[in-house]
mmCIF file of C-alpha atoms in Angstrom:
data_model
loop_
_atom_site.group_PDB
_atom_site.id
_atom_site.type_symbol
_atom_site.label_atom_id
_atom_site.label_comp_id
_atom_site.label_asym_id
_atom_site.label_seq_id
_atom_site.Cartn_x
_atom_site.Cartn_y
_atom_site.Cartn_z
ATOM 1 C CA UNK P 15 -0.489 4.352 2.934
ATOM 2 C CA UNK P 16 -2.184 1.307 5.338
ATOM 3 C CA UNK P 17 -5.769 0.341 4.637
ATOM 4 C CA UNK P 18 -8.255 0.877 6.848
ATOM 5 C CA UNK P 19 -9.503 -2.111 9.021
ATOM 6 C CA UNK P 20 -12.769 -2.086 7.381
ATOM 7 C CA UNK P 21 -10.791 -1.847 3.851
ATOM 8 C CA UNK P 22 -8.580 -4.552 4.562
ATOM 9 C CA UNK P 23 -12.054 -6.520 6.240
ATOM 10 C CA UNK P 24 -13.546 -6.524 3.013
ATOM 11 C CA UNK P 25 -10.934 -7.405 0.617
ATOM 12 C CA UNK P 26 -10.014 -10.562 2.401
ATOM 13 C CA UNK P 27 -10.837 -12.734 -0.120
ATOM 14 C CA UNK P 28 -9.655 -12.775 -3.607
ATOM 15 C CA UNK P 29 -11.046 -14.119 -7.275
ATOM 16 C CA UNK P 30 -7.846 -14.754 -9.729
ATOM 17 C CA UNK P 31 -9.141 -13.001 -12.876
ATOM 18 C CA UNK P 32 -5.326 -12.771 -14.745
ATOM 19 C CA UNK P 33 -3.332 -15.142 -16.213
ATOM 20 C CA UNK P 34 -6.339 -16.850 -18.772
ATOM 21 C CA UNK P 35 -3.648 -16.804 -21.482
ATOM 22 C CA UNK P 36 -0.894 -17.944 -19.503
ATOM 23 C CA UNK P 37 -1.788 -20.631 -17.109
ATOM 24 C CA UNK P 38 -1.964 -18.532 -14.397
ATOM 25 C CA UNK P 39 -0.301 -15.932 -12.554
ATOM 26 C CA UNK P 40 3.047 -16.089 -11.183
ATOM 27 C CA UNK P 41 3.822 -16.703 -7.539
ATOM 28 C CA UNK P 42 6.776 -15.617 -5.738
ATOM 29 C CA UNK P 43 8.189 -16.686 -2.353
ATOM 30 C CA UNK P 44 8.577 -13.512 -0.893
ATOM 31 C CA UNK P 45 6.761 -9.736 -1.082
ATOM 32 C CA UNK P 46 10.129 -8.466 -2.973
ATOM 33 C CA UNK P 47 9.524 -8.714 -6.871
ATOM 34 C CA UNK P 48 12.780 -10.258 -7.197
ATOM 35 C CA UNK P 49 12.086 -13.186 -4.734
ATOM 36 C CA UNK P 50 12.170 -16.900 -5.975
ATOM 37 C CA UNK P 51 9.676 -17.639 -8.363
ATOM 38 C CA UNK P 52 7.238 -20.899 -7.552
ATOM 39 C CA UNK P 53 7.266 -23.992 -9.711
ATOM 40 C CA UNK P 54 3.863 -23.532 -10.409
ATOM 41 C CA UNK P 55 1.348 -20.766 -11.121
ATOM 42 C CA UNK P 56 -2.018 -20.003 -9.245
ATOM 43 C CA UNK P 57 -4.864 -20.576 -11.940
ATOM 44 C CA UNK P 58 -7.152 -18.755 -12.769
ATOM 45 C CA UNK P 59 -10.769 -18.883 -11.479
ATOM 46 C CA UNK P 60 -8.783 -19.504 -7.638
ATOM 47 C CA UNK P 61 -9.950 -18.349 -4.922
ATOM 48 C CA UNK P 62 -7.511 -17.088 -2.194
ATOM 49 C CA UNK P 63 -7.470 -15.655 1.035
ATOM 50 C CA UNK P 64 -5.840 -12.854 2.384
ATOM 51 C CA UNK P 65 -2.529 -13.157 4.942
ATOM 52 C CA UNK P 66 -1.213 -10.085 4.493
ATOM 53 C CA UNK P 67 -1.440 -7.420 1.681
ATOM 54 C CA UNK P 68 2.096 -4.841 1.080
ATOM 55 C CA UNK P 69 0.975 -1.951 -1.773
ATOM 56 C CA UNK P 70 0.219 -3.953 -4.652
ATOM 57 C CA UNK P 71 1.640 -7.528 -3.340
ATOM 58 C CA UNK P 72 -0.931 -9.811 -1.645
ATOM 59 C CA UNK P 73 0.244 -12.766 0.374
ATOM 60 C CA UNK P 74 -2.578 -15.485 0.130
ATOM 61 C CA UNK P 75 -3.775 -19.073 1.161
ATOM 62 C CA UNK P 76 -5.116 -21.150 -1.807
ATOM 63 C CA UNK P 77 -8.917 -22.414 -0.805
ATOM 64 C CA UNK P 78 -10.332 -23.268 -3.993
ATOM 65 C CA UNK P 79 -8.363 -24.101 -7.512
ATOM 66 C CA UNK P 80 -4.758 -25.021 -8.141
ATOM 67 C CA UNK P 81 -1.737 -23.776 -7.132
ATOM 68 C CA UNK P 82 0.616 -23.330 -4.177
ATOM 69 C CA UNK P 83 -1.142 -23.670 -1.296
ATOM 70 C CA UNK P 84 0.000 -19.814 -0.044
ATOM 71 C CA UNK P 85 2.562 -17.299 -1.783
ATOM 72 C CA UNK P 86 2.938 -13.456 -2.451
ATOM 73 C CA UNK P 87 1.530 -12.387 -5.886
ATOM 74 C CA UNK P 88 0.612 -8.836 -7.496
ATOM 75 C CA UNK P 89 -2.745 -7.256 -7.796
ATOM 76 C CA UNK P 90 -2.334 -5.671 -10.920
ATOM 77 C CA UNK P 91 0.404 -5.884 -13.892
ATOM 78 C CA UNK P 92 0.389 -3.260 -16.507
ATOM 79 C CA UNK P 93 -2.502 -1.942 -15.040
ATOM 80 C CA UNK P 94 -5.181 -4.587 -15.522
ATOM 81 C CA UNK P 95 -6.110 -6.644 -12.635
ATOM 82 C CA UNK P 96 -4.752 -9.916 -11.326
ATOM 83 C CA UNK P 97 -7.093 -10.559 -8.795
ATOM 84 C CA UNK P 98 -10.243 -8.997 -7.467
ATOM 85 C CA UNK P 99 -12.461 -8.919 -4.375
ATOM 86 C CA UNK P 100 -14.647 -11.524 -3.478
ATOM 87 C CA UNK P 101 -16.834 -13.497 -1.045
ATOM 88 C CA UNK P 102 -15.579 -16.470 0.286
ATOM 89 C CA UNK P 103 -18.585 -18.620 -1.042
ATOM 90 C CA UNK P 104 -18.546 -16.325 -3.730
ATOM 91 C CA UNK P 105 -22.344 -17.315 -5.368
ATOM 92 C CA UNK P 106 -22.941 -13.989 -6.666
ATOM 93 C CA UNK P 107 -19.831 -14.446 -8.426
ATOM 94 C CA UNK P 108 -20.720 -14.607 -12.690
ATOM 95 C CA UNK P 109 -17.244 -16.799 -13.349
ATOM 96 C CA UNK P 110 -19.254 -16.574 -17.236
ATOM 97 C CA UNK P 111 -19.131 -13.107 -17.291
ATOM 98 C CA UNK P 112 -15.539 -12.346 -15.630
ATOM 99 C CA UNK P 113 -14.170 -15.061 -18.197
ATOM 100 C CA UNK P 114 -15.801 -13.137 -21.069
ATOM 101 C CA UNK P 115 -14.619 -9.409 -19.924
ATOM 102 C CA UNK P 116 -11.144 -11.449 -19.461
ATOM 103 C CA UNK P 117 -10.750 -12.916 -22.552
ATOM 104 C CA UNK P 118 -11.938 -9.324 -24.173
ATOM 105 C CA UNK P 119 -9.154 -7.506 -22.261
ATOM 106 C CA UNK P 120 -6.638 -9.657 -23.153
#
């Protein structure tokens, strides 16, 4: 099912949330699970903007913490979130309290 315009409008940026106990989250050349991995992982706390999103795969630019500068990566794993909706400024964004309800999903 596509996303609206005004859907897709307001999830164009992303906040990495996953990955706190693993470095990261894993980045993969192409939208297919099965593409080539990246040498690196996006970390967490990144902020990333949206290129193009396929179901649960989002294709992203880096534009604020490490990783590859753009690459396709999942939303969700096991049903807990990878990434989540932002602001591209973010302010309003409580990195504190994501990092705590992070750390007590994990």
């Amino acid at each position: 099912m596509a996303k609206s315009a005004e859907a897709t409008a307001s999830a164009a940026w992303w906040l990495v949330v996953g990955g706190v106990d693993k470095g990261g989250i894993l980045v993969r050349d192409g939208a297919d699970l099965k593409s080539p991995q990246r040498g690196i992982k996006l970390s967490t706390w990144a902020v990333v903007r949206q290129l193009d999103l396929v179901g649960e795969r989002l294709r992203y630019e880096l534009c604020r913490g490490t990783g590859p500068a753009e690459g396709w990566v999942s939303l969700k794993i096991s049903g807990k979130d990878l990434l989540v909706p932002t602001q591209p400024s973010a302010p309003s964004v409580d990195l504190a309290a994501l990092r705590l309800k992070a750390d007590a999903d994990s």
